Short mmCIF file of N, CA and C in Angstrom, two decimals:
data_model
loop_
_atom_site.label_atom_id
_atom_site.label_comp_id
_atom_site.label_asym_id
_atom_site.label_seq_id
_atom_site.Cartn_x
_atom_site.Cartn_y
_atom_site.Cartn_z
N UNK A 1009 0.98 -1.19 -0.06
CA UNK A 1009 -0.08 0.01 0.09
C UNK A 1009 0.80 1.14 0.05
N UNK A 1010 0.60 2.30 -0.76
CA UNK A 1010 1.17 3.50 -0.83
C UNK A 1010 0.64 4.56 0.03
N UNK A 1011 1.36 5.49 0.22
CA UNK A 1011 1.14 6.89 1.12
C UNK A 1011 0.54 7.78 0.18
N UNK A 1012 -0.38 8.53 0.73
CA UNK A 1012 -0.86 9.71 0.05
C UNK A 1012 0.11 10.75 0.48
N UNK A 1013 0.54 11.66 -0.74
CA UNK A 1013 1.27 12.94 -0.63
C UNK A 1013 0.61 13.92 -1.33
N UNK A 1014 0.71 15.05 -0.86
CA UNK A 1014 -0.02 16.18 -1.43
C UNK A 1014 0.54 17.53 -1.28
N UNK A 1015 -0.11 18.56 -1.41
CA UNK A 1015 0.15 19.88 -1.27
C UNK A 1015 -1.06 20.62 -0.85
N UNK A 1016 -0.73 21.45 0.16
CA UNK A 1016 -2.00 22.39 0.84
C UNK A 1016 -1.41 23.68 1.09
N UNK A 1017 -2.06 24.76 0.47
CA UNK A 1017 -1.62 26.06 0.57
C UNK A 1017 -2.83 26.93 0.59
N UNK A 1018 -2.56 28.26 1.01
CA UNK A 1018 -3.78 29.22 1.00
C UNK A 1018 -3.35 30.25 0.04
N UNK A 1019 -4.27 31.17 -0.10
CA UNK A 1019 -4.16 32.51 -0.75
C UNK A 1019 -3.70 33.35 0.21
N UNK A 1020 -3.24 34.71 -0.17
CA UNK A 1020 -2.74 35.88 0.72
C UNK A 1020 -3.96 36.52 1.06
N UNK A 1021 -4.01 36.87 2.40
CA UNK A 1021 -5.10 37.75 3.02
C UNK A 1021 -4.63 38.76 3.77
N UNK A 1022 -5.26 39.94 4.06
CA UNK A 1022 -4.99 40.90 5.10
C UNK A 1022 -5.71 40.24 6.51
N UNK A 1023 -4.74 40.55 7.36
CA UNK A 1023 -5.01 39.93 8.77
C UNK A 1023 -4.99 41.02 9.84
N UNK A 1024 -5.95 40.88 10.95
CA UNK A 1024 -5.94 42.04 11.74
C UNK A 1024 -4.56 42.37 12.60
N UNK A 1025 -3.93 41.18 13.00
CA UNK A 1025 -2.72 41.22 13.76
C UNK A 1025 -1.56 40.28 13.09
N UNK A 1026 -0.65 40.87 12.33
CA UNK A 1026 0.22 39.85 11.84
C UNK A 1026 0.92 38.94 12.82
N UNK A 1027 1.32 39.50 14.03
CA UNK A 1027 1.90 38.80 14.98
C UNK A 1027 1.10 37.62 15.56
N UNK A 1028 -0.17 38.04 15.91
CA UNK A 1028 -1.19 37.01 16.32
C UNK A 1028 -1.37 35.87 15.23
N UNK A 1029 -1.43 36.18 14.02
CA UNK A 1029 -1.57 35.31 12.85
C UNK A 1029 -0.35 34.45 12.70
N UNK A 1030 0.73 35.11 12.95
CA UNK A 1030 2.11 34.08 12.81
C UNK A 1030 2.07 33.18 13.86
N UNK A 1031 1.67 33.58 15.21
CA UNK A 1031 1.66 32.66 16.24
C UNK A 1031 0.55 31.60 16.08
N UNK A 1032 -0.40 31.82 15.40
CA UNK A 1032 -1.30 30.77 15.18
C UNK A 1032 -0.97 29.87 14.26
N UNK A 1033 -0.33 30.21 13.11
CA UNK A 1033 0.41 29.30 12.20
C UNK A 1033 1.47 28.63 12.74
N UNK A 1034 2.20 29.28 13.53
CA UNK A 1034 3.39 28.53 14.30
C UNK A 1034 3.06 27.30 14.99
N UNK A 1035 1.88 27.16 15.50
CA UNK A 1035 1.44 26.04 16.19
C UNK A 1035 1.38 24.74 15.54
N UNK A 1036 1.28 24.90 14.08
CA UNK A 1036 0.82 23.83 13.31
C UNK A 1036 2.19 23.71 12.39
N UNK A 1037 2.43 22.50 11.80
CA UNK A 1037 3.45 22.19 10.83
C UNK A 1037 3.07 22.83 9.43
N UNK A 1038 3.31 24.33 9.47
CA UNK A 1038 2.81 25.08 8.30
C UNK A 1038 3.92 26.24 8.27
N UNK A 1039 4.13 26.79 7.28
CA UNK A 1039 5.10 27.91 6.86
C UNK A 1039 4.17 29.15 6.53
N UNK A 1040 4.34 30.16 7.32
CA UNK A 1040 3.74 31.50 7.07
C UNK A 1040 4.48 32.16 5.88
N UNK A 1041 3.69 32.65 4.91
CA UNK A 1041 4.08 33.27 3.82
C UNK A 1041 3.46 34.60 3.72
N UNK A 1042 4.18 35.66 3.14
CA UNK A 1042 3.70 36.94 2.97
C UNK A 1042 4.16 37.44 1.72
N UNK A 1043 3.07 38.33 1.21
CA UNK A 1043 3.39 39.05 -0.11
C UNK A 1043 2.57 40.15 -0.22
N UNK A 1044 3.20 41.49 -0.24
CA UNK A 1044 2.54 42.76 -0.42
C UNK A 1044 1.62 43.05 0.74
N UNK A 1045 2.08 42.64 2.01
CA UNK A 1045 1.39 42.90 3.19
C UNK A 1045 0.27 41.99 3.65
N UNK A 1046 0.04 41.06 2.71
CA UNK A 1046 -0.98 39.98 2.91
C UNK A 1046 -0.13 38.67 3.32
N UNK A 1047 -0.97 37.86 4.24
CA UNK A 1047 -0.40 36.54 4.62
C UNK A 1047 -1.23 35.34 4.19
N UNK A 1048 -0.43 34.20 4.30
CA UNK A 1048 -1.10 33.02 4.11
C UNK A 1048 -0.18 31.89 4.63
N UNK A 1049 -0.49 30.56 4.16
CA UNK A 1049 0.53 29.49 4.75
C UNK A 1049 0.37 28.27 3.65
N UNK A 1050 1.43 27.52 3.86
CA UNK A 1050 1.49 26.21 3.32
C UNK A 1050 1.65 25.10 4.20
N UNK A 1051 1.49 23.89 3.83
CA UNK A 1051 1.75 22.68 4.79
C UNK A 1051 3.31 22.33 4.76
N UNK A 1052 3.79 22.22 5.90
CA UNK A 1052 5.08 21.56 5.98
C UNK A 1052 5.18 20.31 6.62
N UNK A 1053 4.03 19.64 6.57
CA UNK A 1053 3.99 18.24 7.30
C UNK A 1053 4.48 17.24 6.28
N UNK A 1054 4.69 15.95 6.94
CA UNK A 1054 5.32 14.84 6.13
C UNK A 1054 4.51 14.45 4.92
N UNK A 1055 3.16 14.69 4.91
CA UNK A 1055 2.29 14.08 3.74
C UNK A 1055 1.93 15.31 2.88
N UNK A 1056 2.02 16.67 3.39
CA UNK A 1056 1.51 17.64 2.66
C UNK A 1056 0.12 18.09 2.76
N UNK A 1057 -0.79 17.51 3.85
CA UNK A 1057 -2.04 17.63 3.76
C UNK A 1057 -2.35 18.89 4.84
N UNK A 1058 -3.43 19.12 5.07
CA UNK A 1058 -4.05 20.03 5.95
C UNK A 1058 -3.32 20.08 7.20
N UNK A 1059 -2.60 21.06 7.70
CA UNK A 1059 -2.04 21.18 9.00
C UNK A 1059 -3.04 20.92 10.11
N UNK A 1060 -2.82 19.96 11.01
CA UNK A 1060 -3.67 19.68 12.11
C UNK A 1060 -2.97 19.23 13.27
N UNK A 1061 -3.47 19.71 14.45
CA UNK A 1061 -2.77 19.33 15.76
C UNK A 1061 -3.62 18.22 16.20
N UNK A 1062 -2.73 17.06 16.76
CA UNK A 1062 -3.32 15.98 17.37
C UNK A 1062 -3.22 15.91 18.87
N UNK A 1063 -2.08 16.68 19.28
CA UNK A 1063 -1.76 16.93 20.72
C UNK A 1063 -1.49 18.46 21.02
N UNK A 1064 -1.77 18.78 22.33
CA UNK A 1064 -1.49 20.10 22.74
C UNK A 1064 -0.14 20.58 22.51
N UNK A 1065 0.01 21.76 21.95
CA UNK A 1065 1.39 22.16 21.49
C UNK A 1065 2.27 22.39 22.63
N UNK A 1066 1.90 22.71 23.97
CA UNK A 1066 2.85 22.96 25.02
C UNK A 1066 2.79 21.59 25.79
N UNK A 1067 1.87 21.08 26.17
CA UNK A 1067 1.86 19.82 27.06
C UNK A 1067 2.14 18.37 26.41
N UNK A 1068 1.73 18.50 25.09
CA UNK A 1068 1.98 17.34 24.33
C UNK A 1068 0.99 16.14 24.65
N UNK A 1069 -0.09 16.58 25.44
CA UNK A 1069 -1.28 15.56 25.75
C UNK A 1069 -2.07 15.66 24.51
N UNK A 1070 -2.65 14.25 24.35
CA UNK A 1070 -3.53 14.15 23.25
C UNK A 1070 -4.72 14.85 23.38
N UNK A 1071 -5.17 15.54 22.17
CA UNK A 1071 -6.44 16.50 22.36
C UNK A 1071 -7.68 15.52 22.15
N UNK A 1072 -8.73 15.81 22.86
CA UNK A 1072 -9.98 15.00 22.76
C UNK A 1072 -10.44 15.07 21.16
N UNK A 1073 -10.36 16.32 20.55
CA UNK A 1073 -10.56 16.47 19.16
C UNK A 1073 -9.45 17.13 18.48
N UNK A 1074 -9.07 16.62 17.27
CA UNK A 1074 -8.03 17.21 16.65
C UNK A 1074 -8.25 18.61 16.07
N UNK A 1075 -7.34 19.47 16.15
CA UNK A 1075 -7.55 20.86 15.99
C UNK A 1075 -6.88 21.22 14.52
N UNK A 1076 -7.67 21.68 13.50
CA UNK A 1076 -7.29 22.02 12.11
C UNK A 1076 -6.76 23.48 12.47
N UNK A 1077 -5.85 23.85 11.48
CA UNK A 1077 -5.31 25.20 11.26
C UNK A 1077 -6.50 26.17 11.02
N UNK A 1078 -7.56 25.54 10.34
CA UNK A 1078 -8.70 26.33 9.83
C UNK A 1078 -9.63 26.62 10.77
N UNK A 1079 -9.72 25.86 12.04
CA UNK A 1079 -10.69 26.00 13.03
C UNK A 1079 -11.02 27.37 13.42
N UNK A 1080 -10.09 28.00 13.75
CA UNK A 1080 -10.38 29.47 14.12
C UNK A 1080 -9.57 30.64 13.29
N UNK A 1081 -9.22 30.30 12.12
CA UNK A 1081 -8.32 31.15 11.18
C UNK A 1081 -9.21 32.29 11.03
N UNK A 1082 -10.40 32.24 10.80
CA UNK A 1082 -11.29 33.33 10.27
C UNK A 1082 -11.46 34.44 11.36
N UNK A 1083 -11.06 34.22 12.50
CA UNK A 1083 -10.92 35.21 13.70
C UNK A 1083 -9.83 36.21 13.47
N UNK A 1084 -8.82 35.82 12.63
CA UNK A 1084 -7.62 36.59 12.37
C UNK A 1084 -7.73 37.59 10.92
N UNK A 1085 -8.88 37.15 10.27
CA UNK A 1085 -8.87 37.99 9.00
C UNK A 1085 -9.64 39.38 9.22
N UNK A 1086 -9.23 40.25 8.44
CA UNK A 1086 -9.76 41.68 8.37
C UNK A 1086 -11.06 41.43 7.73
N UNK A 1087 -12.10 42.25 8.17
CA UNK A 1087 -13.55 42.30 7.83
C UNK A 1087 -13.63 42.05 6.20
N UNK A 1088 -14.38 41.12 5.78
CA UNK A 1088 -14.77 40.90 4.45
C UNK A 1088 -13.55 40.27 3.73
N UNK A 1089 -12.52 39.82 4.29
CA UNK A 1089 -11.55 39.08 3.63
C UNK A 1089 -11.80 37.68 3.55
N UNK A 1090 -11.50 36.95 2.49
CA UNK A 1090 -11.79 35.52 2.31
C UNK A 1090 -10.51 34.73 1.99
N UNK A 1091 -10.28 33.91 2.96
CA UNK A 1091 -9.04 32.92 2.86
C UNK A 1091 -9.49 31.66 1.98
N UNK A 1092 -8.77 31.51 1.02
CA UNK A 1092 -9.01 30.28 0.20
C UNK A 1092 -8.02 29.18 0.39
N UNK A 1093 -8.27 28.07 0.67
CA UNK A 1093 -7.15 27.03 0.92
C UNK A 1093 -7.40 25.87 -0.10
N UNK A 1094 -6.55 25.33 -0.71
CA UNK A 1094 -6.48 24.21 -1.68
C UNK A 1094 -5.57 23.08 -1.07
N UNK A 1095 -6.13 21.91 -1.21
CA UNK A 1095 -5.23 20.68 -1.03
C UNK A 1095 -5.50 19.64 -2.28
N UNK A 1096 -4.45 19.18 -2.85
CA UNK A 1096 -4.50 18.16 -3.84
C UNK A 1096 -3.46 17.04 -3.54
N UNK A 1097 -3.55 15.83 -3.96
CA UNK A 1097 -2.68 15.02 -3.79
C UNK A 1097 -3.07 13.63 -4.44
N UNK A 1098 -2.13 12.69 -4.26
CA UNK A 1098 -2.37 11.33 -4.92
C UNK A 1098 -1.57 10.38 -4.00
N UNK A 1099 -2.18 9.13 -4.18
CA UNK A 1099 -1.40 7.85 -3.60
C UNK A 1099 -0.80 7.20 -4.94
N UNK A 1100 0.21 7.41 -5.13
CA UNK A 1100 0.91 7.06 -6.45
C UNK A 1100 0.09 7.40 -7.42
N UNK A 1101 -0.37 6.52 -8.39
CA UNK A 1101 -1.29 6.99 -9.43
C UNK A 1101 -2.50 6.25 -9.34
N UNK A 1102 -2.80 5.68 -8.12
CA UNK A 1102 -4.14 5.09 -7.94
C UNK A 1102 -5.28 5.94 -7.91
N UNK A 1103 -5.05 7.08 -7.31
CA UNK A 1103 -6.29 8.04 -7.45
C UNK A 1103 -5.73 9.41 -6.94
N UNK A 1104 -6.40 10.42 -7.41
CA UNK A 1104 -6.10 11.84 -7.24
C UNK A 1104 -7.32 12.39 -6.49
N UNK A 1105 -6.99 13.18 -5.19
CA UNK A 1105 -7.98 13.82 -4.64
C UNK A 1105 -7.75 15.16 -4.40
N UNK A 1106 -8.67 15.76 -4.10
CA UNK A 1106 -8.54 17.29 -3.69
C UNK A 1106 -9.61 18.08 -3.36
N UNK A 1107 -9.47 19.05 -2.70
CA UNK A 1107 -10.71 20.10 -2.33
C UNK A 1107 -10.21 21.40 -2.20
N UNK A 1108 -11.07 22.34 -2.09
CA UNK A 1108 -10.81 23.71 -1.88
C UNK A 1108 -11.92 24.20 -1.02
N UNK A 1109 -11.49 25.34 -0.05
CA UNK A 1109 -12.41 25.79 0.87
C UNK A 1109 -12.17 27.22 0.92
N UNK A 1110 -13.17 28.04 0.88
CA UNK A 1110 -13.28 29.61 1.18
C UNK A 1110 -13.99 29.76 2.49
N UNK A 1111 -13.24 30.53 3.39
CA UNK A 1111 -13.55 31.01 4.53
C UNK A 1111 -13.84 32.59 4.75
N UNK A 1112 -14.80 33.02 4.96
CA UNK A 1112 -15.12 34.50 5.07
C UNK A 1112 -14.80 34.84 6.41
N UNK A 1113 -14.46 36.08 6.58
CA UNK A 1113 -14.07 36.77 7.96
C UNK A 1113 -15.12 36.44 8.93
N UNK A 1114 -16.36 36.30 8.46
CA UNK A 1114 -17.51 36.03 9.50
C UNK A 1114 -17.41 34.57 10.04
N UNK A 1115 -16.72 33.72 9.26
CA UNK A 1115 -16.66 32.18 9.72
C UNK A 1115 -17.53 31.48 8.64
N UNK A 1116 -18.29 32.00 7.75
CA UNK A 1116 -19.02 31.35 6.85
C UNK A 1116 -17.95 30.59 5.72
N UNK A 1117 -18.35 29.36 5.36
CA UNK A 1117 -17.57 28.49 4.53
C UNK A 1117 -18.41 28.01 3.41
N UNK A 1118 -17.62 27.98 2.24
CA UNK A 1118 -18.12 27.12 1.05
C UNK A 1118 -16.98 26.23 0.64
N UNK A 1119 -17.18 25.09 0.19
CA UNK A 1119 -16.16 24.11 -0.29
C UNK A 1119 -16.69 23.22 -1.56
N UNK A 1120 -15.58 22.67 -2.10
CA UNK A 1120 -15.92 21.80 -3.26
C UNK A 1120 -14.74 20.94 -3.21
N UNK A 1121 -15.02 19.59 -3.81
CA UNK A 1121 -14.24 18.46 -3.72
C UNK A 1121 -14.15 17.94 -5.29
N UNK A 1122 -12.89 17.36 -5.74
CA UNK A 1122 -12.66 16.95 -7.00
C UNK A 1122 -13.59 15.85 -7.56
N UNK A 1123 -13.96 15.19 -6.47
CA UNK A 1123 -14.75 14.05 -6.64
C UNK A 1123 -16.20 14.37 -7.08
N UNK A 1124 -16.52 15.50 -6.88
CA UNK A 1124 -17.81 16.11 -7.36
C UNK A 1124 -17.99 16.18 -8.76
N UNK A 1125 -16.83 16.05 -9.46
CA UNK A 1125 -17.02 16.13 -11.02
C UNK A 1125 -17.87 14.92 -11.55
N UNK A 1126 -18.07 13.80 -10.91
CA UNK A 1126 -18.76 12.85 -11.35
C UNK A 1126 -20.31 13.02 -11.33
N UNK A 1127 -20.77 13.60 -10.32
CA UNK A 1127 -22.13 13.94 -10.40
C UNK A 1127 -22.39 15.20 -11.27
N UNK A 1128 -21.46 16.08 -11.17
CA UNK A 1128 -21.78 17.16 -12.18
C UNK A 1128 -21.67 16.62 -13.80
N UNK A 1129 -20.86 15.65 -14.09
CA UNK A 1129 -20.72 15.26 -15.46
C UNK A 1129 -22.01 14.47 -15.64
N UNK A 1130 -22.61 13.65 -14.59
CA UNK A 1130 -23.88 12.78 -14.87
C UNK A 1130 -25.05 13.80 -15.04
N UNK A 1131 -24.94 14.80 -14.30
CA UNK A 1131 -26.05 15.80 -14.38
C UNK A 1131 -26.03 16.58 -15.84
N UNK A 1132 -24.93 16.92 -16.20
CA UNK A 1132 -24.74 17.62 -17.39
C UNK A 1132 -24.98 16.69 -18.66
N UNK A 1133 -24.54 15.47 -18.73
CA UNK A 1133 -24.57 14.62 -19.87
C UNK A 1133 -25.45 13.58 -19.82
N UNK A 1134 -26.26 13.41 -18.80
CA UNK A 1134 -27.45 12.55 -18.57
C UNK A 1134 -27.18 11.15 -18.12
N UNK A 1135 -28.14 10.35 -17.82
CA UNK A 1135 -28.00 9.15 -17.22
C UNK A 1135 -27.46 8.04 -18.13
N UNK A 1136 -27.49 8.28 -19.58
CA UNK A 1136 -26.95 7.25 -20.35
C UNK A 1136 -25.44 7.44 -20.44
N UNK A 1137 -24.80 8.65 -20.02
CA UNK A 1137 -23.47 8.98 -20.23
C UNK A 1137 -22.53 7.87 -19.60
N UNK A 1138 -21.42 7.48 -20.04
CA UNK A 1138 -20.69 6.41 -19.50
C UNK A 1138 -19.39 7.06 -18.88
N UNK A 1139 -19.51 7.06 -17.57
CA UNK A 1139 -18.43 7.78 -16.70
C UNK A 1139 -17.77 6.82 -15.71
N UNK A 1140 -16.56 6.53 -15.86
CA UNK A 1140 -15.73 5.66 -14.78
C UNK A 1140 -15.11 6.52 -14.02
N UNK A 1141 -14.62 6.07 -12.97
CA UNK A 1141 -13.76 6.63 -11.90
C UNK A 1141 -12.35 6.72 -12.39
N UNK A 1142 -11.68 7.77 -12.19
CA UNK A 1142 -10.09 7.98 -12.31
C UNK A 1142 -9.40 7.29 -11.50
N UNK A 1143 -9.59 5.93 -11.12
CA UNK A 1143 -8.70 5.27 -10.11
C UNK A 1143 -8.48 3.78 -10.80
N UNK A 1144 -7.76 2.93 -10.22
CA UNK A 1144 -7.61 1.67 -10.60
C UNK A 1144 -7.96 0.72 -9.51
#
């Protein structure tokens, strides 16, 4: 069995407090990035997926619920900013997966997944369309 490896990164957004945002990002296996006064991140963990904490960053005790870098990130955004995060990867060539999520400063979210293409294609081309999955 192969491992899944991917890439996860965000766009650049204005944040309320760059130091507080940097401290939030620093808790995770993620790299803070900056461009023209806007900030974002990309994953630096072993698999390249969404940075998530499984244990408390100071006590190293296991968390009851894993904490994603996205859980409270909207609290750092300037009003009406939208953070977009994308993740895509593959397990060798067996399958490709990916998603994108947009988080408004209010905390509202919208998301899509690459696998949604199958339903989209079926709806567009009809029930007789021959659509197989891009896997083996």
